[in-house]
Each structure stands twice: as C-alpha cells, then as structure tokens.
PDB file of C-alpha atoms and ligand atoms in Angstrom:
ATOM      1  CA  GLU A   1       0.000   0.000   0.000  1.00  0.00           C
ATOM      2  CA  GLN A   2       2.771   2.377   0.960  1.00  0.00           C
ATOM      3  CA  ASP A   3       4.582   1.410  -2.258  1.00  0.00           C
ATOM      4  CA  VAL A   4       1.519   2.093  -4.389  1.00  0.00           C
ATOM      5  CA  SER A   5       0.939   5.517  -2.912  1.00  0.00           C
ATOM      6  CA  GLU A   6       4.623   6.407  -3.331  1.00  0.00           C
ATOM      7  CA  TYR A   7       4.513   5.201  -6.915  1.00  0.00           C
ATOM      8  CA  MET A   8       1.392   7.274  -7.649  1.00  0.00           C
ATOM      9  CA  LYS A   9       3.042  10.286  -6.116  1.00  0.00           C
ATOM     10  CA  SER A  10       6.037   9.816  -8.404  1.00  0.00           C
ATOM     11  CA  LEU A  11       3.662   9.771 -11.388  1.00  0.00           C
ATOM     12  CA  ALA A  12       1.818  12.883 -10.097  1.00  0.00           C
ATOM     13  CA  ILE A  13      -1.435  10.869 -10.201  1.00  0.00           C
ATOM     14  CA  ARG A  14      -4.480  11.453  -8.032  1.00  0.00           C
ATOM     15  CA  VAL A  15      -7.505   9.176  -8.095  1.00  0.00           C
ATOM     16  CA  SER A  16     -10.983   9.068  -6.649  1.00  0.00           C
ATOM     17  CA  GLY A  17     -13.767   6.522  -6.838  1.00  0.00           C
ATOM     18  CA  PHE A  18     -14.184   3.086  -5.293  1.00  0.00           C
ATOM     19  CA  ASP A  19     -12.078  -0.046  -5.899  1.00  0.00           C
ATOM     20  CA  VAL A  20      -9.444   1.734  -7.948  1.00  0.00           C
ATOM     21  CA  PRO A  21      -7.067  -0.742  -9.622  1.00  0.00           C
ATOM     22  CA  LYS A  22      -3.374  -0.285  -8.935  1.00  0.00           C
ATOM     23  CA  PRO A  23      -1.369   1.655 -11.528  1.00  0.00           C
ATOM     24  CA  ILE A  24       0.812  -0.422 -13.825  1.00  0.00           C
ATOM     25  CA  LYS A  25       4.550  -0.020 -14.221  1.00  0.00           C
ATOM     26  CA  ALA A  26       4.971  -1.437 -17.710  1.00  0.00           C
ATOM     27  CA  PHE A  27       2.799  -2.247 -20.722  1.00  0.00           C
ATOM     28  CA  GLU A  28       3.563  -5.917 -19.973  1.00  0.00           C
ATOM     29  CA  ASP A  29       1.413  -5.590 -16.816  1.00  0.00           C
ATOM     30  CA  CYS A  30      -1.713  -5.062 -18.946  1.00  0.00           C
ATOM     31  CA  GLY A  31      -1.907  -8.626 -20.258  1.00  0.00           C
ATOM     32  CA  PHE A  32      -2.172  -7.357 -23.829  1.00  0.00           C
ATOM     33  CA  PRO A  33      -2.078  -9.964 -26.589  1.00  0.00           C
ATOM     34  CA  SER A  34       1.180 -10.158 -28.532  1.00  0.00           C
ATOM     35  CA  GLN A  35      -0.090  -8.230 -31.576  1.00  0.00           C
ATOM     36  CA  ILE A  36      -0.864  -5.225 -29.390  1.00  0.00           C
ATOM     37  CA  MET A  37       2.506  -5.514 -27.624  1.00  0.00           C
ATOM     38  CA  ASN A  38       4.206  -5.616 -31.034  1.00  0.00           C
ATOM     39  CA  ALA A  39       2.295  -2.554 -32.226  1.00  0.00           C
ATOM     40  CA  ILE A  40       3.249  -0.691 -29.024  1.00  0.00           C
ATOM     41  CA  LYS A  41       6.922  -1.535 -29.602  1.00  0.00           C
ATOM     42  CA  LYS A  42       6.660  -0.548 -33.245  1.00  0.00           C
ATOM     43  CA  GLN A  43       5.391   2.856 -32.083  1.00  0.00           C
ATOM     44  CA  GLY A  44       8.537   3.184 -30.000  1.00  0.00           C
ATOM     45  CA  TYR A  45       6.556   3.393 -26.742  1.00  0.00           C
ATOM     46  CA  GLU A  46       8.955   1.986 -24.144  1.00  0.00           C
ATOM     47  CA  LYS A  47       6.929   2.604 -21.035  1.00  0.00           C
ATOM     48  CA  PRO A  48       3.470   3.958 -20.283  1.00  0.00           C
ATOM     49  CA  THR A  49       3.032   7.662 -19.541  1.00  0.00           C
ATOM     50  CA  SER A  50       1.558   8.696 -16.155  1.00  0.00           C
ATOM     51  CA  ILE A  51      -2.030   8.843 -17.383  1.00  0.00           C
ATOM     52  CA  GLN A  52      -1.567   5.503 -19.160  1.00  0.00           C
ATOM     53  CA  CYS A  53      -0.175   3.855 -15.984  1.00  0.00           C
ATOM     54  CA  GLN A  54      -3.415   4.543 -14.135  1.00  0.00           C
ATOM     55  CA  ALA A  55      -6.005   4.754 -16.935  1.00  0.00           C
ATOM     56  CA  LEU A  56      -5.090   1.478 -18.658  1.00  0.00           C
ATOM     57  CA  PRO A  57      -5.840  -0.812 -15.675  1.00  0.00           C
ATOM     58  CA  VAL A  58      -8.998   1.183 -14.872  1.00  0.00           C
ATOM     59  CA  VAL A  59     -10.386   0.950 -18.398  1.00  0.00           C
ATOM     60  CA  LEU A  60      -9.264  -2.657 -18.933  1.00  0.00           C
ATOM     61  CA  SER A  61     -11.214  -3.583 -15.787  1.00  0.00           C
ATOM     62  CA  GLY A  62     -14.353  -2.269 -17.490  1.00  0.00           C
ATOM     63  CA  ARG A  63     -14.840   0.813 -15.335  1.00  0.00           C
ATOM     64  CA  ASP A  64     -15.941   4.242 -16.510  1.00  0.00           C
ATOM     65  CA  ILE A  65     -13.260   6.894 -16.267  1.00  0.00           C
ATOM     66  CA  ILE A  66     -12.792  10.625 -16.120  1.00  0.00           C
ATOM     67  CA  GLY A  67      -9.218  11.208 -17.252  1.00  0.00           C
ATOM     68  CA  ILE A  68      -7.774  14.639 -16.732  1.00  0.00           C
ATOM     69  CA  ALA A  69      -4.312  15.348 -18.043  1.00  0.00           C
ATOM     70  CA  LYS A  70      -2.748  18.026 -20.156  1.00  0.00           C
ATOM     71  CA  THR A  71      -2.234  17.865 -23.903  1.00  0.00           C
ATOM     72  CA  GLY A  72       0.635  15.653 -25.006  1.00  0.00           C
ATOM     73  CA  SER A  73       0.359  13.254 -22.070  1.00  0.00           C
ATOM     74  CA  GLY A  74      -0.612  10.199 -24.124  1.00  0.00           C
ATOM     75  CA  LYS A  75      -4.364  10.066 -23.578  1.00  0.00           C
ATOM     76  CA  THR A  76      -5.088   8.601 -27.021  1.00  0.00           C
ATOM     77  CA  ALA A  77      -3.361   5.273 -26.394  1.00  0.00           C
ATOM     78  CA  ALA A  78      -5.021   5.157 -22.960  1.00  0.00           C
ATOM     79  CA  PHE A  79      -8.404   4.751 -24.642  1.00  0.00           C
ATOM     80  CA  VAL A  80      -7.440   3.161 -27.967  1.00  0.00           C
ATOM     81  CA  LEU A  81      -5.572   0.133 -26.560  1.00  0.00           C
ATOM     82  CA  PRO A  82      -8.357  -1.011 -24.183  1.00  0.00           C
ATOM     83  CA  MET A  83     -10.868  -0.371 -26.969  1.00  0.00           C
ATOM     84  CA  ILE A  84      -9.143  -2.953 -29.185  1.00  0.00           C
ATOM     85  CA  VAL A  85      -9.217  -5.437 -26.281  1.00  0.00           C
ATOM     86  CA  HIS A  86     -12.902  -4.637 -25.669  1.00  0.00           C
ATOM     87  CA  ILE A  87     -13.722  -5.264 -29.334  1.00  0.00           C
ATOM     88  CA  MET A  88     -11.784  -8.535 -29.459  1.00  0.00           C
ATOM     89  CA  ASP A  89     -13.717  -9.671 -26.364  1.00  0.00           C
ATOM     90  CA  GLN A  90     -17.070  -9.377 -28.144  1.00  0.00           C
ATOM     91  CA  PRO A  91     -18.570 -12.674 -29.238  1.00  0.00           C
ATOM     92  CA  GLU A  92     -19.348 -13.081 -32.939  1.00  0.00           C
ATOM     93  CA  LEU A  93     -18.061  -9.836 -34.347  1.00  0.00           C
ATOM     94  CA  GLN A  94     -20.130  -9.833 -37.504  1.00  0.00           C
ATOM     95  CA  LYS A  95     -23.512 -10.778 -36.117  1.00  0.00           C
ATOM     96  CA  GLU A  96     -24.889  -7.300 -35.619  1.00  0.00           C
ATOM     97  CA  GLU A  97     -24.167  -4.042 -37.333  1.00  0.00           C
ATOM     98  CA  GLY A  98     -22.606  -0.745 -36.453  1.00  0.00           C
ATOM     99  CA  PRO A  99     -19.545   0.306 -34.498  1.00  0.00           C
ATOM    100  CA  ILE A 100     -18.634  -1.210 -31.115  1.00  0.00           C
ATOM    101  CA  GLY A 101     -16.308   1.656 -30.205  1.00  0.00           C
ATOM    102  CA  VAL A 102     -17.406   5.268 -30.749  1.00  0.00           C
ATOM    103  CA  ILE A 103     -14.943   8.113 -30.219  1.00  0.00           C
ATOM    104  CA  CYS A 104     -16.012  11.750 -30.348  1.00  0.00           C
ATOM    105  CA  ALA A 105     -13.492  14.556 -30.670  1.00  0.00           C
ATOM    106  CA  PRO A 106     -14.076  18.295 -31.096  1.00  0.00           C
ATOM    107  CA  THR A 107     -12.262  18.985 -34.370  1.00  0.00           C
ATOM    108  CA  ARG A 108     -11.507  17.320 -37.661  1.00  0.00           C
ATOM    109  CA  GLU A 109      -7.764  17.495 -36.977  1.00  0.00           C
ATOM    110  CA  LEU A 110      -8.057  15.798 -33.593  1.00  0.00           C
ATOM    111  CA  ALA A 111     -10.422  13.185 -34.913  1.00  0.00           C
ATOM    112  CA  HIS A 112      -8.003  12.472 -37.736  1.00  0.00           C
ATOM    113  CA  GLN A 113      -5.065  11.991 -35.343  1.00  0.00           C
ATOM    114  CA  ILE A 114      -7.124   9.558 -33.271  1.00  0.00           C
ATOM    115  CA  TYR A 115      -8.212   7.783 -36.449  1.00  0.00           C
ATOM    116  CA  LEU A 116      -4.572   7.239 -37.439  1.00  0.00           C
ATOM    117  CA  GLU A 117      -3.628   6.008 -33.949  1.00  0.00           C
ATOM    118  CA  ALA A 118      -6.606   3.627 -33.829  1.00  0.00           C
ATOM    119  CA  LYS A 119      -5.755   2.229 -37.262  1.00  0.00           C
ATOM    120  CA  LYS A 120      -2.209   1.365 -36.180  1.00  0.00           C
ATOM    121  CA  PHE A 121      -3.465  -0.885 -33.401  1.00  0.00           C
ATOM    122  CA  ALA A 122      -6.602  -2.161 -35.146  1.00  0.00           C
ATOM    123  CA  LYS A 123      -4.843  -3.350 -38.275  1.00  0.00           C
ATOM    124  CA  ALA A 124      -3.373  -6.534 -36.822  1.00  0.00           C
ATOM    125  CA  TYR A 125      -6.872  -7.731 -35.898  1.00  0.00           C
ATOM    126  CA  GLY A 126      -8.763  -6.766 -39.025  1.00  0.00           C
ATOM    127  CA  VAL A 127     -10.766  -4.325 -36.921  1.00  0.00           C
ATOM    128  CA  ARG A 128     -12.235  -1.682 -39.227  1.00  0.00           C
ATOM    129  CA  VAL A 129     -11.978   2.003 -38.339  1.00  0.00           C
ATOM    130  CA  SER A 130     -14.128   4.665 -40.009  1.00  0.00           C
ATOM    131  CA  ALA A 131     -13.536   8.395 -39.877  1.00  0.00           C
ATOM    132  CA  VAL A 132     -16.654  10.537 -39.657  1.00  0.00           C
ATOM    133  CA  TYR A 133     -15.873  14.231 -39.978  1.00  0.00           C
ATOM    134  CA  GLY A 134     -15.901  17.026 -42.503  1.00  0.00           C
ATOM    135  CA  GLY A 135     -13.567  16.875 -45.469  1.00  0.00           C
ATOM    136  CA  MET A 136     -14.958  13.721 -47.017  1.00  0.00           C
ATOM    137  CA  SER A 137     -18.209  13.914 -48.957  1.00  0.00           C
ATOM    138  CA  LYS A 138     -21.257  12.780 -47.020  1.00  0.00           C
ATOM    139  CA  LEU A 139     -22.072  10.283 -49.746  1.00  0.00           C
ATOM    140  CA  GLU A 140     -18.611   8.693 -49.550  1.00  0.00           C
ATOM    141  CA  GLN A 141     -18.878   8.573 -45.767  1.00  0.00           C
ATOM    142  CA  PHE A 142     -22.352   7.091 -45.977  1.00  0.00           C
ATOM    143  CA  LYS A 143     -21.103   4.309 -48.270  1.00  0.00           C
ATOM    144  CA  GLU A 144     -18.104   3.558 -46.070  1.00  0.00           C
ATOM    145  CA  LEU A 145     -20.277   3.282 -42.959  1.00  0.00           C
ATOM    146  CA  LYS A 146     -22.776   1.106 -44.776  1.00  0.00           C
ATOM    147  CA  ALA A 147     -19.933  -1.296 -45.589  1.00  0.00           C
ATOM    148  CA  GLY A 148     -19.459  -1.725 -41.821  1.00  0.00           C
ATOM    149  CA  CYS A 149     -16.881  -0.963 -39.151  1.00  0.00           C
ATOM    150  CA  GLU A 150     -16.076  -1.736 -35.524  1.00  0.00           C
ATOM    151  CA  ILE A 151     -14.708   1.708 -34.604  1.00  0.00           C
ATOM    152  CA  VAL A 152     -15.965   5.155 -35.520  1.00  0.00           C
ATOM    153  CA  VAL A 153     -13.906   8.270 -34.855  1.00  0.00           C
ATOM    154  CA  ALA A 154     -16.134  11.295 -35.285  1.00  0.00           C
ATOM    155  CA  THR A 155     -16.816  14.934 -34.745  1.00  0.00           C
ATOM    156  CA  PRO A 156     -20.241  15.289 -33.103  1.00  0.00           C
ATOM    157  CA  GLY A 157     -21.982  17.246 -35.885  1.00  0.00           C
ATOM    158  CA  ARG A 158     -21.025  14.880 -38.679  1.00  0.00           C
ATOM    159  CA  LEU A 159     -21.842  11.808 -36.607  1.00  0.00           C
ATOM    160  CA  ILE A 160     -25.351  13.186 -35.996  1.00  0.00           C
ATOM    161  CA  ASP A 161     -25.716  13.777 -39.749  1.00  0.00           C
ATOM    162  CA  MET A 162     -24.731  10.168 -40.450  1.00  0.00           C
ATOM    163  CA  LEU A 163     -27.107   8.854 -37.776  1.00  0.00           C
ATOM    164  CA  LYS A 164     -29.944  10.896 -39.308  1.00  0.00           C
ATOM    165  CA  MET A 165     -29.105   9.451 -42.737  1.00  0.00           C
ATOM    166  CA  LYS A 166     -29.169   5.983 -41.149  1.00  0.00           C
ATOM    167  CA  ALA A 167     -25.636   5.313 -42.374  1.00  0.00           C
ATOM    168  CA  LEU A 168     -25.037   3.418 -39.123  1.00  0.00           C
ATOM    169  CA  THR A 169     -26.825   2.160 -36.052  1.00  0.00           C
ATOM    170  CA  MET A 170     -25.584   2.343 -32.471  1.00  0.00           C
ATOM    171  CA  MET A 171     -27.035  -1.081 -31.624  1.00  0.00           C
ATOM    172  CA  ARG A 172     -23.603  -2.613 -31.094  1.00  0.00           C
ATOM    173  CA  ALA A 173     -21.922   0.385 -29.465  1.00  0.00           C
ATOM    174  CA  THR A 174     -20.720  -0.457 -25.955  1.00  0.00           C
ATOM    175  CA  TYR A 175     -17.554   1.652 -25.640  1.00  0.00           C
ATOM    176  CA  LEU A 176     -17.915   5.419 -25.843  1.00  0.00           C
ATOM    177  CA  VAL A 177     -15.062   7.909 -25.625  1.00  0.00           C
ATOM    178  CA  LEU A 178     -15.520  11.652 -25.324  1.00  0.00           C
ATOM    179  CA  ASP A 179     -12.097  13.130 -25.967  1.00  0.00           C
ATOM    180  CA  GLU A 180     -11.180  16.743 -25.207  1.00  0.00           C
ATOM    181  CA  ALA A 181     -14.575  17.196 -23.570  1.00  0.00           C
ATOM    182  CA  ASP A 182     -13.756  20.755 -22.494  1.00  0.00           C
ATOM    183  CA  ARG A 183     -13.087  21.842 -26.076  1.00  0.00           C
ATOM    184  CA  MET A 184     -16.245  20.103 -27.247  1.00  0.00           C
ATOM    185  CA  PHE A 185     -18.172  22.345 -24.867  1.00  0.00           C
ATOM    186  CA  ASP A 186     -16.191  25.452 -25.871  1.00  0.00           C
ATOM    187  CA  LEU A 187     -17.143  24.798 -29.483  1.00  0.00           C
ATOM    188  CA  GLY A 188     -20.813  24.489 -28.576  1.00  0.00           C
ATOM    189  CA  PHE A 189     -21.208  20.752 -29.181  1.00  0.00           C
ATOM    190  CA  GLU A 190     -22.914  19.967 -25.883  1.00  0.00           C
ATOM    191  CA  PRO A 191     -26.350  19.317 -27.501  1.00  0.00           C
ATOM    192  CA  GLN A 192     -24.819  17.054 -30.148  1.00  0.00           C
ATOM    193  CA  VAL A 193     -22.773  15.164 -27.565  1.00  0.00           C
ATOM    194  CA  ARG A 194     -25.860  14.631 -25.417  1.00  0.00           C
ATOM    195  CA  SER A 195     -27.836  13.432 -28.416  1.00  0.00           C
ATOM    196  CA  ILE A 196     -25.136  10.897 -29.330  1.00  0.00           C
ATOM    197  CA  VAL A 197     -24.837   9.633 -25.761  1.00  0.00           C
ATOM    198  CA  GLY A 198     -28.623   9.259 -25.657  1.00  0.00           C
ATOM    199  CA  GLN A 199     -28.471   6.913 -28.650  1.00  0.00           C
ATOM    200  CA  ILE A 200     -25.981   4.520 -27.059  1.00  0.00           C
ATOM    201  CA  ARG A 201     -27.160   1.760 -24.727  1.00  0.00           C
ATOM    202  CA  PRO A 202     -26.881   2.692 -21.056  1.00  0.00           C
ATOM    203  CA  ASP A 203     -24.846  -0.415 -20.155  1.00  0.00           C
ATOM    204  CA  ARG A 204     -21.950   0.907 -22.235  1.00  0.00           C
ATOM    205  CA  GLN A 205     -18.498   1.698 -20.851  1.00  0.00           C
ATOM    206  CA  THR A 206     -17.969   5.462 -20.975  1.00  0.00           C
ATOM    207  CA  LEU A 207     -14.641   7.294 -20.975  1.00  0.00           C
ATOM    208  CA  LEU A 208     -14.324  11.044 -20.728  1.00  0.00           C
ATOM    209  CA  PHE A 209     -10.991  12.772 -21.235  1.00  0.00           C
ATOM    210  CA  SER A 210     -10.271  16.431 -20.824  1.00  0.00           C
ATOM    211  CA  ALA A 211      -7.388  18.786 -20.180  1.00  0.00           C
ATOM    212  CA  THR A 212      -9.508  20.904 -17.816  1.00  0.00           C
ATOM    213  CA  MET A 213     -12.735  20.251 -15.884  1.00  0.00           C
ATOM    214  CA  PRO A 214     -15.086  23.239 -16.041  1.00  0.00           C
ATOM    215  CA  ARG A 215     -18.338  22.878 -14.109  1.00  0.00           C
ATOM    216  CA  LYS A 216     -20.401  22.164 -17.238  1.00  0.00           C
ATOM    217  CA  VAL A 217     -18.178  19.216 -18.142  1.00  0.00           C
ATOM    218  CA  GLU A 218     -18.286  17.987 -14.560  1.00  0.00           C
ATOM    219  CA  LYS A 219     -22.093  18.034 -14.716  1.00  0.00           C
ATOM    220  CA  LEU A 220     -22.192  16.075 -17.974  1.00  0.00           C
ATOM    221  CA  ALA A 221     -19.755  13.539 -16.553  1.00  0.00           C
ATOM    222  CA  ARG A 222     -21.957  13.031 -13.491  1.00  0.00           C
ATOM    223  CA  GLU A 223     -24.958  12.451 -15.741  1.00  0.00           C
ATOM    224  CA  ILE A 224     -23.520  10.054 -18.276  1.00  0.00           C
ATOM    225  CA  LEU A 225     -20.871   8.019 -16.447  1.00  0.00           C
ATOM    226  CA  SER A 226     -21.573   5.201 -13.987  1.00  0.00           C
ATOM    227  CA  ASP A 227     -19.462   5.057 -10.834  1.00  0.00           C
ATOM    228  CA  PRO A 228     -16.511   6.557 -12.654  1.00  0.00           C
ATOM    229  CA  ILE A 229     -12.963   6.503 -11.432  1.00  0.00           C
ATOM    230  CA  ARG A 230     -11.413   9.898 -11.719  1.00  0.00           C
ATOM    231  CA  VAL A 231      -7.744  10.066 -12.639  1.00  0.00           C
ATOM    232  CA  THR A 232      -5.939  13.386 -12.560  1.00  0.00           C
ATOM    233  CA  VAL A 233      -2.350  13.914 -13.605  1.00  0.00           C
ATOM    234  CA  GLY A 234      -0.544  17.032 -12.453  1.00  0.00           C
ATOM    235  CA  GLU A 235      -2.256  20.318 -11.731  1.00  0.00           C
ATOM    236  CA  VAL A 236      -5.528  20.994 -13.483  1.00  0.00           C
ATOM    237  CA  GLY A 237      -7.411  24.195 -14.194  1.00  0.00           C
ATOM    238  CA  MET A 238     -11.176  24.569 -13.999  1.00  0.00           C
TER     239      MET A 238
HETATM  240  P1  ADP B 301      -2.864  13.759 -25.563  1.00  0.00           P
HETATM  241  O1  ADP B 301      -4.082  13.161 -26.194  1.00  0.00           O
HETATM  242  O2  ADP B 301      -2.811  13.535 -24.083  1.00  0.00           O
HETATM  243  O3  ADP B 301      -2.669  15.183 -25.921  1.00  0.00           O
HETATM  244  P2  ADP B 301      -1.441  12.038 -27.363  1.00  0.00           P
HETATM  245  O4  ADP B 301      -2.178  10.795 -27.141  1.00  0.00           O
HETATM  246  O5  ADP B 301      -1.752  12.801 -28.605  1.00  0.00           O
HETATM  247  O6  ADP B 301      -1.576  13.007 -26.113  1.00  0.00           O
HETATM  248  O7  ADP B 301       0.119  11.690 -27.301  1.00  0.00           O
HETATM  249  C1  ADP B 301       1.107  12.685 -27.441  1.00  0.00           C
HETATM  250  C2  ADP B 301       2.349  12.087 -28.112  1.00  0.00           C
HETATM  251  O8  ADP B 301       2.956  11.146 -27.246  1.00  0.00           O
HETATM  252  C3  ADP B 301       2.036  11.343 -29.391  1.00  0.00           C
HETATM  253  O9  ADP B 301       3.016  11.652 -30.340  1.00  0.00           O
HETATM  254  C4  ADP B 301       2.114   9.890 -28.989  1.00  0.00           C
HETATM  255  O10 ADP B 301       2.483   9.066 -30.086  1.00  0.00           O
HETATM  256  C5  ADP B 301       3.163   9.910 -27.917  1.00  0.00           C
HETATM  257  N1  ADP B 301       3.030   8.832 -26.910  1.00  0.00           N
HETATM  258  C6  ADP B 301       1.891   8.339 -26.372  1.00  0.00           C
HETATM  259  N2  ADP B 301       2.146   7.376 -25.464  1.00  0.00           N
HETATM  260  C7  ADP B 301       3.493   7.245 -25.421  1.00  0.00           C
HETATM  261  C8  ADP B 301       4.375   6.401 -24.662  1.00  0.00           C
HETATM  262  N3  ADP B 301       3.926   5.527 -23.787  1.00  0.00           N
HETATM  263  N4  ADP B 301       5.704   6.538 -24.872  1.00  0.00           N
HETATM  264  C9  ADP B 301       6.168   7.454 -25.766  1.00  0.00           C
HETATM  265  N5  ADP B 301       5.391   8.266 -26.510  1.00  0.00           N
HETATM  266  C10 ADP B 301       4.062   8.182 -26.333  1.00  0.00           C
HETATM  267 MG1   MG B 302      -5.647  13.942 -27.188  1.00  0.00          MG
END
C-alpha cells in the first residue's frame, strides 16, 4: 500500500472513486495480446506515460473513467488500446451491425489523429476504423459506414448527420469515448454530444478525457458516467 501511494506520487497521479485498480509499471502488466505488444513496440513506446499507468488498468477492468491530463500526455493510447481489447472480447463480431467503439473529438484534426492512432493498433486484428468528420463527402462517408466498421472516430456534428441518414446504427456500441470534452463544450457541441450519448445503450463503458474540468463538463460527466474513477495527472485548471 505504501509502495503504491509512493509510486502514484512519483507519477503525479491522483484518483478518486471506489475499488481503484493499482497503476501499472509497464505495458507488460496489462496482459495485452502479442499483436498489441508488437504494435506498441513498433510505435517506440517503451513505457506507459503517467495517465496511461493509471487509466489502462482502470479501463481494462471495465470501469468508466474521467481522465484529466494536459495535452501531449498520451491520452489517445489510454483509450485506444483497451478499446481494441474490448472489441476482441465481443462474441461473434459480424452478427450485428454498427460500431462497437465510438470516439467523439471536437475537431476534424483531432479526430483524424485519433483515427490514425486507432488504425495502427486495429490493423493486426482486421478491426475496421471509419472516420466521420468534414472533409470527405457525405455520400462517400455514408457508403463507407454502410460497408461496416467496428470503430468510428467522429466529430459530433457529422456523426449526428450520419445517424440521421441511417448510415449506421448504435445497436452494437458499448464503448464510448468523449475526448477533449472541455473543447467540445467550448465549441458548442454539448447538444450534439448529449444526443449521441442518448443513442448509445446505457450499459456501455464510458470514458471522458479532458485537459480541464469546467463545471459544465463535470455536470455532464456526473450524468452520463456510472461510478466513474477519476484520474488526474498534475495540476488541473477549472
Ligand atoms: P494527448 O491526447 O494527451 O494530448 P497524445 O495521445 O496525442 O496526447 O500523445 C502525445 C504524443 O505522445 C504522441 O506523439 C504519442 O504518439 C506519444 N506517446 C503516447 N504514449 C506514449 C508512450 N507511452 N511513450 C512514448 N510516446 C508516447
Ligand atoms: Mg488527445
């Protein structure tokens, strides 16, 4: 116990919530299958960042999480790696339709970066990733979604458009990530985010990441997450 608290201190991690899993020290502690370990090595990631040390065991245990850490701290891998594991754990991948993992990000650029990161780890498993944001024609996007995918990386507005066009269903979605939640609110996407969340089954796993935690984001988190574990790295502004 003393060791764990010292270790967390050294990582500048603070946690709250019940039954918080211990932080890991190495990617090997996650029990990842060898393809994921190989992809991690190929990325040149030698050891997990602070947020990854605590978020990976939390998310892999199936818990909801509020992850607060500044930009550049490695939040993407903290939700992408467990998402691949979550998808591989689903029985009979092809039986139903629509994405299993849904990631929302505030801007096209951010969504694109996440899309690229997800593809790197998804490739080895034949897990299909679709990008849903401006820049591609809606017809092209519609066709791609109709062809099927396990992961969607989206900006909220475009995802709503695609849902309205019935390009996809959220029937299979059980893993929802809201990335850069504070910026999503700054850009006025709260109604779209709430609409998307409302279309995903309540027994989903929900992950919310943000660099800051203004009161509005805090309120949303309280409403849409179930018994979340809150992980904060370093000092955080409101
Ligand atoms: P954030 O979302 O917190 O802003 P990112 O997920 O975009 O951060 O990661 C920032 C950079 O750190 C990226 O270039 C990413 O490839 C790199 N990175 C992530 N995890 C690790 C790691 N464990 N070791 C080394 N580099 C990492
Ligand atoms: Mg990020």
